[in-house]
PDB file of C-alpha atoms and ligand atoms in Angstrom:
ATOM      1  CA  UNK A   1       4.254 -36.285   4.009  1.00 74.00           C
ATOM      2  CA  UNK A   2       2.301 -37.324   1.741  1.00 85.00           C
ATOM      3  CA  UNK A   3       1.942 -37.764  -1.624  1.00 89.00           C
ATOM      4  CA  UNK A   4      -1.268 -36.480  -2.273  1.00 88.00           C
ATOM      5  CA  UNK A   5       0.481 -32.741  -0.312  1.00 96.00           C
ATOM      6  CA  UNK A   6       3.235 -32.963  -2.259  1.00 97.00           C
ATOM      7  CA  UNK A   7       1.679 -32.606  -5.450  1.00 98.00           C
ATOM      8  CA  UNK A   8      -0.550 -29.678  -4.405  1.00 98.00           C
ATOM      9  CA  UNK A   9       1.351 -27.528  -2.468  1.00 98.00           C
ATOM     10  CA  UNK A  10       4.019 -27.326  -6.472  1.00 98.00           C
ATOM     11  CA  UNK A  11       0.744 -26.869  -7.924  1.00 98.00           C
ATOM     12  CA  UNK A  12      -0.047 -24.104  -5.628  1.00 98.00           C
ATOM     13  CA  UNK A  13       3.747 -22.933  -6.048  1.00 98.00           C
ATOM     14  CA  UNK A  14       3.535 -23.296  -9.347  1.00 98.00           C
ATOM     15  CA  UNK A  15       0.446 -21.220  -9.168  1.00 98.00           C
ATOM     16  CA  UNK A  16       2.143 -18.357  -7.497  1.00 98.00           C
ATOM     17  CA  UNK A  17       5.261 -18.178  -9.664  1.00 98.00           C
ATOM     18  CA  UNK A  18       3.163 -18.028 -12.346  1.00 98.00           C
ATOM     19  CA  UNK A  19       0.621 -15.048 -11.345  1.00 98.00           C
ATOM     20  CA  UNK A  20       4.229 -13.624  -9.801  1.00 98.00           C
ATOM     21  CA  UNK A  21       5.321 -13.097 -13.402  1.00 98.00           C
ATOM     22  CA  UNK A  22       2.711 -11.521 -14.830  1.00 98.00           C
ATOM     23  CA  UNK A  23       2.258  -9.249 -11.908  1.00 98.00           C
ATOM     24  CA  UNK A  24       6.286  -7.681 -13.578  1.00 98.00           C
ATOM     25  CA  UNK A  25       6.234  -8.709 -16.843  1.00 98.00           C
ATOM     26  CA  UNK A  26       8.161 -11.024 -17.364  1.00 98.00           C
ATOM     27  CA  UNK A  27       8.180 -14.645 -18.465  1.00 98.00           C
ATOM     28  CA  UNK A  28       7.797 -18.040 -16.428  1.00 98.00           C
ATOM     29  CA  UNK A  29      11.201 -19.322 -18.245  1.00 98.00           C
ATOM     30  CA  UNK A  30      12.597 -16.412 -16.690  1.00 98.00           C
ATOM     31  CA  UNK A  31      12.816 -17.981 -13.030  1.00 98.00           C
ATOM     32  CA  UNK A  32      14.399 -20.940 -11.847  1.00 98.00           C
ATOM     33  CA  UNK A  33      12.740 -23.403  -9.101  1.00 98.00           C
ATOM     34  CA  UNK A  34      15.169 -24.857  -6.925  1.00 99.00           C
ATOM     35  CA  UNK A  35      13.006 -27.069  -4.526  1.00 99.00           C
ATOM     36  CA  UNK A  36      14.479 -27.435  -1.682  1.00 98.00           C
ATOM     37  CA  UNK A  37      15.159 -30.757  -0.377  1.00 98.00           C
ATOM     38  CA  UNK A  38      17.661 -30.362   2.759  1.00 98.00           C
ATOM     39  CA  UNK A  39      15.913 -33.316   5.562  1.00 98.00           C
ATOM     40  CA  UNK A  40      13.605 -34.834   3.326  1.00 98.00           C
ATOM     41  CA  UNK A  41      13.553 -37.768   2.580  1.00 97.00           C
ATOM     42  CA  UNK A  42      14.318 -39.773  -0.671  1.00 98.00           C
ATOM     43  CA  UNK A  43      10.801 -40.629  -1.267  1.00 97.00           C
ATOM     44  CA  UNK A  44       9.944 -36.618  -0.818  1.00 98.00           C
ATOM     45  CA  UNK A  45      12.357 -36.298  -3.784  1.00 98.00           C
ATOM     46  CA  UNK A  46      11.124 -38.914  -5.619  1.00 98.00           C
ATOM     47  CA  UNK A  47       7.574 -37.535  -5.406  1.00 98.00           C
ATOM     48  CA  UNK A  48       8.478 -34.916  -6.233  1.00 98.00           C
ATOM     49  CA  UNK A  49      10.127 -35.924  -9.109  1.00 98.00           C
ATOM     50  CA  UNK A  50       7.568 -37.566 -10.104  1.00 98.00           C
ATOM     51  CA  UNK A  51       5.779 -33.911 -10.338  1.00 98.00           C
ATOM     52  CA  UNK A  52       8.274 -32.886 -12.740  1.00 98.00           C
ATOM     53  CA  UNK A  53      11.145 -31.532 -11.386  1.00 98.00           C
ATOM     54  CA  UNK A  54      14.656 -31.651 -12.041  1.00 98.00           C
ATOM     55  CA  UNK A  55      16.798 -28.867  -9.769  1.00 98.00           C
ATOM     56  CA  UNK A  56      17.320 -29.658  -6.100  1.00 99.00           C
ATOM     57  CA  UNK A  57      19.003 -27.623  -3.045  1.00 99.00           C
ATOM     58  CA  UNK A  58      20.588 -29.411  -0.280  1.00 98.00           C
ATOM     59  CA  UNK A  59      22.481 -27.136   2.345  1.00 98.00           C
ATOM     60  CA  UNK A  60      24.726 -30.110   3.895  1.00 98.00           C
ATOM     61  CA  UNK A  61      27.762 -31.412   1.511  1.00 98.00           C
ATOM     62  CA  UNK A  62      27.744 -35.275   2.593  1.00 98.00           C
ATOM     63  CA  UNK A  63      23.869 -34.991   2.135  1.00 98.00           C
ATOM     64  CA  UNK A  64      23.352 -33.923  -1.232  1.00 98.00           C
ATOM     65  CA  UNK A  65      25.666 -36.604  -2.331  1.00 98.00           C
ATOM     66  CA  UNK A  66      24.090 -39.416   0.012  1.00 98.00           C
ATOM     67  CA  UNK A  67      20.628 -38.053  -2.075  1.00 98.00           C
ATOM     68  CA  UNK A  68      23.021 -38.006  -5.043  1.00 98.00           C
ATOM     69  CA  UNK A  69      23.678 -40.913  -5.657  1.00 98.00           C
ATOM     70  CA  UNK A  70      20.222 -42.600  -4.835  1.00 98.00           C
ATOM     71  CA  UNK A  71      18.201 -40.580  -7.738  1.00 98.00           C
ATOM     72  CA  UNK A  72      17.674 -39.714 -11.001  1.00 98.00           C
ATOM     73  CA  UNK A  73      21.150 -38.718 -12.952  1.00 98.00           C
ATOM     74  CA  UNK A  74      19.062 -36.488 -14.450  1.00 98.00           C
ATOM     75  CA  UNK A  75      17.921 -33.986 -11.690  1.00 98.00           C
ATOM     76  CA  UNK A  76      20.264 -31.023 -11.245  1.00 98.00           C
ATOM     77  CA  UNK A  77      21.978 -31.010  -7.780  1.00 98.00           C
ATOM     78  CA  UNK A  78      22.522 -26.966  -6.811  1.00 98.00           C
ATOM     79  CA  UNK A  79      23.931 -26.245  -3.602  1.00 98.00           C
ATOM     80  CA  UNK A  80      22.702 -22.857  -1.631  1.00 98.00           C
ATOM     81  CA  UNK A  81      24.353 -23.778   2.190  1.00 97.00           C
ATOM     82  CA  UNK A  82      27.638 -23.023   3.329  1.00 97.00           C
ATOM     83  CA  UNK A  83      30.563 -24.617   2.280  1.00 97.00           C
ATOM     84  CA  UNK A  84      33.581 -25.339   4.062  1.00 96.00           C
ATOM     85  CA  UNK A  85      36.841 -25.967   2.433  1.00 96.00           C
ATOM     86  CA  UNK A  86      37.183 -29.071   3.726  1.00 96.00           C
ATOM     87  CA  UNK A  87      34.035 -29.981   2.410  1.00 97.00           C
ATOM     88  CA  UNK A  88      35.197 -28.315  -1.161  1.00 98.00           C
ATOM     89  CA  UNK A  89      36.651 -31.442  -2.314  1.00 98.00           C
ATOM     90  CA  UNK A  90      33.728 -33.706  -1.991  1.00 98.00           C
ATOM     91  CA  UNK A  91      31.064 -30.812  -3.946  1.00 98.00           C
ATOM     92  CA  UNK A  92      33.108 -30.174  -7.247  1.00 98.00           C
ATOM     93  CA  UNK A  93      31.980 -31.974  -9.791  1.00 98.00           C
ATOM     94  CA  UNK A  94      28.443 -32.991  -8.379  1.00 98.00           C
ATOM     95  CA  UNK A  95      26.927 -30.082  -8.290  1.00 98.00           C
ATOM     96  CA  UNK A  96      25.422 -27.464 -11.027  1.00 98.00           C
ATOM     97  CA  UNK A  97      25.561 -24.435  -8.878  1.00 98.00           C
ATOM     98  CA  UNK A  98      27.142 -23.592  -5.713  1.00 98.00           C
ATOM     99  CA  UNK A  99      24.770 -20.684  -4.402  1.00 98.00           C
ATOM    100  CA  UNK A 100      27.353 -19.630  -1.408  1.00 98.00           C
ATOM    101  CA  UNK A 101      30.374 -18.598  -2.030  1.00 98.00           C
ATOM    102  CA  UNK A 102      31.853 -15.895   0.234  1.00 98.00           C
ATOM    103  CA  UNK A 103      35.336 -16.147   1.161  1.00 98.00           C
ATOM    104  CA  UNK A 104      38.649 -15.264  -1.338  1.00 98.00           C
ATOM    105  CA  UNK A 105      39.754 -19.085   0.412  1.00 98.00           C
ATOM    106  CA  UNK A 106      37.201 -20.966  -0.925  1.00 98.00           C
ATOM    107  CA  UNK A 107      36.394 -19.951  -4.813  1.00 98.00           C
ATOM    108  CA  UNK A 108      40.565 -20.284  -5.057  1.00 98.00           C
ATOM    109  CA  UNK A 109      40.131 -24.097  -3.408  1.00 98.00           C
ATOM    110  CA  UNK A 110      37.230 -24.682  -5.742  1.00 98.00           C
ATOM    111  CA  UNK A 111      39.348 -22.943  -8.785  1.00 98.00           C
ATOM    112  CA  UNK A 112      41.882 -25.010  -7.398  1.00 98.00           C
ATOM    113  CA  UNK A 113      39.652 -29.086  -7.158  1.00 98.00           C
ATOM    114  CA  UNK A 114      38.136 -27.425 -10.521  1.00 98.00           C
ATOM    115  CA  UNK A 115      41.323 -26.941 -12.253  1.00 98.00           C
ATOM    116  CA  UNK A 116      42.449 -30.865 -11.630  1.00 98.00           C
ATOM    117  CA  UNK A 117      39.053 -32.441 -12.452  1.00 98.00           C
ATOM    118  CA  UNK A 118      38.968 -30.341 -15.916  1.00 98.00           C
ATOM    119  CA  UNK A 119      35.046 -28.760 -15.003  1.00 98.00           C
ATOM    120  CA  UNK A 120      34.570 -25.506 -14.786  1.00 98.00           C
ATOM    121  CA  UNK A 121      32.454 -25.533 -11.692  1.00 98.00           C
ATOM    122  CA  UNK A 122      29.224 -22.573 -11.569  1.00 98.00           C
ATOM    123  CA  UNK A 123      29.119 -20.088  -8.806  1.00 98.00           C
ATOM    124  CA  UNK A 124      27.077 -17.328  -7.009  1.00 98.00           C
ATOM    125  CA  UNK A 125      28.437 -15.010  -4.137  1.00 98.00           C
ATOM    126  CA  UNK A 126      26.457 -15.310  -1.104  1.00 98.00           C
ATOM    127  CA  UNK A 127      25.103 -11.193  -0.351  1.00 98.00           C
ATOM    128  CA  UNK A 128      24.963 -10.602   3.554  1.00 98.00           C
ATOM    129  CA  UNK A 129      22.339  -7.647   1.939  1.00 98.00           C
ATOM    130  CA  UNK A 130      21.079  -6.682   5.200  1.00 98.00           C
ATOM    131  CA  UNK A 131      24.218  -7.013   6.954  1.00 98.00           C
ATOM    132  CA  UNK A 132      23.138  -9.394   9.402  1.00 98.00           C
ATOM    133  CA  UNK A 133      25.467 -10.206  12.225  1.00 97.00           C
ATOM    134  CA  UNK A 134      24.284 -13.785  12.294  1.00 95.00           C
ATOM    135  CA  UNK A 135      24.350 -14.134   7.951  1.00 97.00           C
ATOM    136  CA  UNK A 136      27.410 -15.298   6.196  1.00 97.00           C
ATOM    137  CA  UNK A 137      27.926 -13.781   3.201  1.00 98.00           C
ATOM    138  CA  UNK A 138      29.774 -10.233   1.373  1.00 98.00           C
ATOM    139  CA  UNK A 139      28.700  -6.430   2.410  1.00 98.00           C
ATOM    140  CA  UNK A 140      27.216  -5.213  -1.066  1.00 98.00           C
ATOM    141  CA  UNK A 141      29.866  -2.669  -0.913  1.00 98.00           C
ATOM    142  CA  UNK A 142      32.963  -5.390  -1.318  1.00 98.00           C
ATOM    143  CA  UNK A 143      31.300  -7.250  -3.499  1.00 98.00           C
ATOM    144  CA  UNK A 144      31.606  -4.866  -6.755  1.00 98.00           C
ATOM    145  CA  UNK A 145      36.443  -5.403  -5.876  1.00 98.00           C
ATOM    146  CA  UNK A 146      35.764  -9.470  -4.149  1.00 98.00           C
ATOM    147  CA  UNK A 147      33.883 -10.760  -7.947  1.00 98.00           C
ATOM    148  CA  UNK A 148      37.286  -8.957  -9.673  1.00 98.00           C
ATOM    149  CA  UNK A 149      39.345 -10.992  -7.654  1.00 98.00           C
ATOM    150  CA  UNK A 150      37.327 -14.319  -7.813  1.00 98.00           C
ATOM    151  CA  UNK A 151      36.374 -13.350 -11.156  1.00 98.00           C
ATOM    152  CA  UNK A 152      40.768 -13.899 -12.043  1.00 97.00           C
ATOM    153  CA  UNK A 153      40.815 -17.745 -11.199  1.00 98.00           C
ATOM    154  CA  UNK A 154      40.823 -20.812 -13.048  1.00 98.00           C
ATOM    155  CA  UNK A 155      38.243 -23.223 -13.007  1.00 98.00           C
ATOM    156  CA  UNK A 156      34.799 -21.040 -12.030  1.00 98.00           C
ATOM    157  CA  UNK A 157      32.458 -19.365 -13.233  1.00 98.00           C
ATOM    158  CA  UNK A 158      30.869 -16.508 -11.742  1.00 98.00           C
ATOM    159  CA  UNK A 159      26.985 -16.400 -12.820  1.00 98.00           C
ATOM    160  CA  UNK A 160      25.476 -14.376 -10.355  1.00 98.00           C
ATOM    161  CA  UNK A 161      23.844 -13.082  -7.029  1.00 98.00           C
ATOM    162  CA  UNK A 162      22.752 -14.889  -4.095  1.00 99.00           C
ATOM    163  CA  UNK A 163      21.506 -14.158  -0.553  1.00 98.00           C
ATOM    164  CA  UNK A 164      19.114 -14.959   2.334  1.00 98.00           C
ATOM    165  CA  UNK A 165      16.814 -11.458   3.151  1.00 98.00           C
ATOM    166  CA  UNK A 166      15.936 -11.549   6.571  1.00 98.00           C
ATOM    167  CA  UNK A 167      13.304 -13.538   8.466  1.00 97.00           C
ATOM    168  CA  UNK A 168       9.911 -11.660   7.751  1.00 97.00           C
ATOM    169  CA  UNK A 169       6.895 -11.874   8.699  1.00 96.00           C
ATOM    170  CA  UNK A 170       5.655  -9.419   5.531  1.00 98.00           C
ATOM    171  CA  UNK A 171       7.655 -10.861   2.324  1.00 98.00           C
ATOM    172  CA  UNK A 172       6.521  -6.400   1.932  1.00 98.00           C
ATOM    173  CA  UNK A 173       9.973  -5.612   4.281  1.00 98.00           C
ATOM    174  CA  UNK A 174      12.450  -7.586   2.417  1.00 98.00           C
ATOM    175  CA  UNK A 175      11.432  -5.937  -1.103  1.00 98.00           C
ATOM    176  CA  UNK A 176      13.952  -3.357  -0.264  1.00 98.00           C
ATOM    177  CA  UNK A 177      16.833  -5.522  -0.451  1.00 98.00           C
ATOM    178  CA  UNK A 178      15.718  -7.467  -3.151  1.00 98.00           C
ATOM    179  CA  UNK A 179      15.468  -4.784  -5.713  1.00 98.00           C
ATOM    180  CA  UNK A 180      18.962  -3.579  -3.848  1.00 98.00           C
ATOM    181  CA  UNK A 181      19.797  -7.238  -4.834  1.00 98.00           C
ATOM    182  CA  UNK A 182      19.419  -6.293  -8.410  1.00 98.00           C
ATOM    183  CA  UNK A 183      20.830  -2.995  -8.209  1.00 98.00           C
ATOM    184  CA  UNK A 184      23.821  -4.527  -7.600  1.00 98.00           C
ATOM    185  CA  UNK A 185      23.679  -7.187 -10.009  1.00 98.00           C
ATOM    186  CA  UNK A 186      23.234  -4.569 -12.329  1.00 98.00           C
ATOM    187  CA  UNK A 187      25.743  -2.049 -11.671  1.00 98.00           C
ATOM    188  CA  UNK A 188      28.856  -5.751 -11.438  1.00 98.00           C
ATOM    189  CA  UNK A 189      27.641  -6.339 -15.190  1.00 98.00           C
ATOM    190  CA  UNK A 190      27.866  -3.429 -16.405  1.00 98.00           C
ATOM    191  CA  UNK A 191      31.838  -3.720 -15.713  1.00 98.00           C
ATOM    192  CA  UNK A 192      31.517  -5.813 -17.927  1.00 98.00           C
ATOM    193  CA  UNK A 193      34.662  -8.550 -16.041  1.00 98.00           C
ATOM    194  CA  UNK A 194      36.246 -11.320 -18.087  1.00 96.00           C
ATOM    195  CA  UNK A 195      34.146 -14.498 -16.581  1.00 95.00           C
ATOM    196  CA  UNK A 196      31.371 -13.164 -14.911  1.00 98.00           C
ATOM    197  CA  UNK A 197      28.584 -13.491 -15.796  1.00 96.00           C
ATOM    198  CA  UNK A 198      25.274 -11.972 -14.073  1.00 97.00           C
ATOM    199  CA  UNK A 199      22.905 -13.592 -14.873  1.00 97.00           C
ATOM    200  CA  UNK A 200      21.415 -15.062 -12.019  1.00 98.00           C
ATOM    201  CA  UNK A 201      19.328 -13.328  -8.906  1.00 99.00           C
ATOM    202  CA  UNK A 202      19.029 -15.944  -6.218  1.00 99.00           C
ATOM    203  CA  UNK A 203      16.959 -15.142  -3.800  1.00 98.00           C
ATOM    204  CA  UNK A 204      13.566 -15.885  -3.071  1.00 98.00           C
ATOM    205  CA  UNK A 205      12.663 -19.020  -0.306  1.00 98.00           C
ATOM    206  CA  UNK A 206       9.082 -20.002   0.978  1.00 98.00           C
ATOM    207  CA  UNK A 207       7.724 -16.557   3.251  1.00 98.00           C
ATOM    208  CA  UNK A 208       8.833 -14.174   0.382  1.00 98.00           C
ATOM    209  CA  UNK A 209       9.335 -15.793  -3.271  1.00 98.00           C
ATOM    210  CA  UNK A 210       6.850 -13.626  -4.923  1.00 98.00           C
ATOM    211  CA  UNK A 211       8.899 -10.462  -3.338  1.00 98.00           C
ATOM    212  CA  UNK A 212      11.113 -11.454  -4.576  1.00 99.00           C
ATOM    213  CA  UNK A 213      10.506 -12.310  -8.563  1.00 98.00           C
ATOM    214  CA  UNK A 214       8.701  -9.057  -8.645  1.00 98.00           C
ATOM    215  CA  UNK A 215      12.154  -7.637  -7.797  1.00 98.00           C
ATOM    216  CA  UNK A 216      14.081  -9.192 -10.444  1.00 98.00           C
ATOM    217  CA  UNK A 217      14.949 -13.354  -9.232  1.00 99.00           C
ATOM    218  CA  UNK A 218      15.753 -15.301 -11.984  1.00 98.00           C
ATOM    219  CA  UNK A 219      15.962 -18.722  -8.861  1.00 99.00           C
ATOM    220  CA  UNK A 220      13.824 -19.130  -6.892  1.00 99.00           C
ATOM    221  CA  UNK A 221      14.367 -21.759  -3.699  1.00 99.00           C
ATOM    222  CA  UNK A 222      11.505 -23.406  -1.565  1.00 98.00           C
ATOM    223  CA  UNK A 223      11.709 -25.930   0.977  1.00 98.00           C
ATOM    224  CA  UNK A 224       9.027 -25.393   3.621  1.00 98.00           C
ATOM    225  CA  UNK A 225       6.375 -24.505   0.861  1.00 98.00           C
ATOM    226  CA  UNK A 226       6.542 -27.986  -0.738  1.00 98.00           C
ATOM    227  CA  UNK A 227       7.911 -30.682   1.096  1.00 98.00           C
ATOM    228  CA  UNK A 228       6.243 -28.954   5.033  1.00 97.00           C
ATOM    229  CA  UNK A 229       7.648 -27.958   8.305  1.00 96.00           C
ATOM    230  CA  UNK A 230      11.952 -29.114   8.896  1.00 96.00           C
TER     231      UNK A 230
HETATM  232  C1  PLP B 301      16.188 -24.662   4.031  1.00 95.00           C
HETATM  233  C2  PLP B 301      17.034 -22.950   2.884  1.00 95.00           C
HETATM  234  C3  PLP B 301      15.849 -22.278   2.242  1.00 95.00           C
HETATM  235  C4  PLP B 301      14.221 -22.948   1.644  1.00 95.00           C
HETATM  236  O1  PLP B 301      14.145 -22.524   3.209  1.00 95.00           O
HETATM  237  P1  PLP B 301      12.701 -22.674   3.308  1.00 95.00           P
HETATM  238  O2  PLP B 301      11.986 -21.713   4.278  1.00 95.00           O
HETATM  239  O3  PLP B 301      11.711 -23.949   4.074  1.00 95.00           O
HETATM  240  O4  PLP B 301      11.566 -22.577   1.855  1.00 95.00           O
HETATM  241  C5  PLP B 301      16.342 -21.270   0.363  1.00 95.00           C
HETATM  242  N1  PLP B 301      17.643 -21.142   1.140  1.00 95.00           N
HETATM  243  C6  PLP B 301      18.696 -21.927   1.684  1.00 95.00           C
HETATM  244  C7  PLP B 301      20.075 -20.646   1.710  1.00 95.00           C
HETATM  245  C8  PLP B 301      17.919 -21.801   2.489  1.00 95.00           C
HETATM  246  O5  PLP B 301      19.184 -23.398   3.833  1.00 95.00           O
END
């Protein structure tokens, strides 16, 4: 995709985020845009960087690290895709936020590696909000007990929840799921669990990010809407 198209797309995405914030009485600063650059070349990421984007999302560890090494060090790299336990070693220390923690074994591995490195790895817990068979994530009604268990681990800090909502033609169809995600964070926050802050809700993609913002998303993950089809 041409540089001009990426700039046009980013202007449009920024405008739509601002409008969604306005409609829902939120401040623009309450919503973080993550530019999802998976499968896209370095040149396109540089275009977005020159525009001012500093947060990029990747769904594969290897690809994230390769790109990180080639791009400016003031970029925040978020891992948004499923993380296998055997890749945990590579990612710890290389990411600002892991959005996709959904097993105790993975959390324990991230904990162990982070303690060894003397760092805190910030994570989100992935929720399968619509109960889809094809999706990763903790069932909503198991989220609290799962989070209580993970919260006891050293070296990691739970910042909130993440979901990949169903693929729908009308984003309104996902409103109920986004609303449920927000309610879940409120309920978990009320438990005042040590080491759990619940201030992040990562939800909303190209097809439904405005609805997600209206329902309380703090992080939207937008790929196609910025970089074009994959
Ligand atoms: C690819 C991906 C996105 C971005 O999807 P688009 O529809 O291209 O905006 C967001 N979140 C996750 C977890 C992804 O894998």
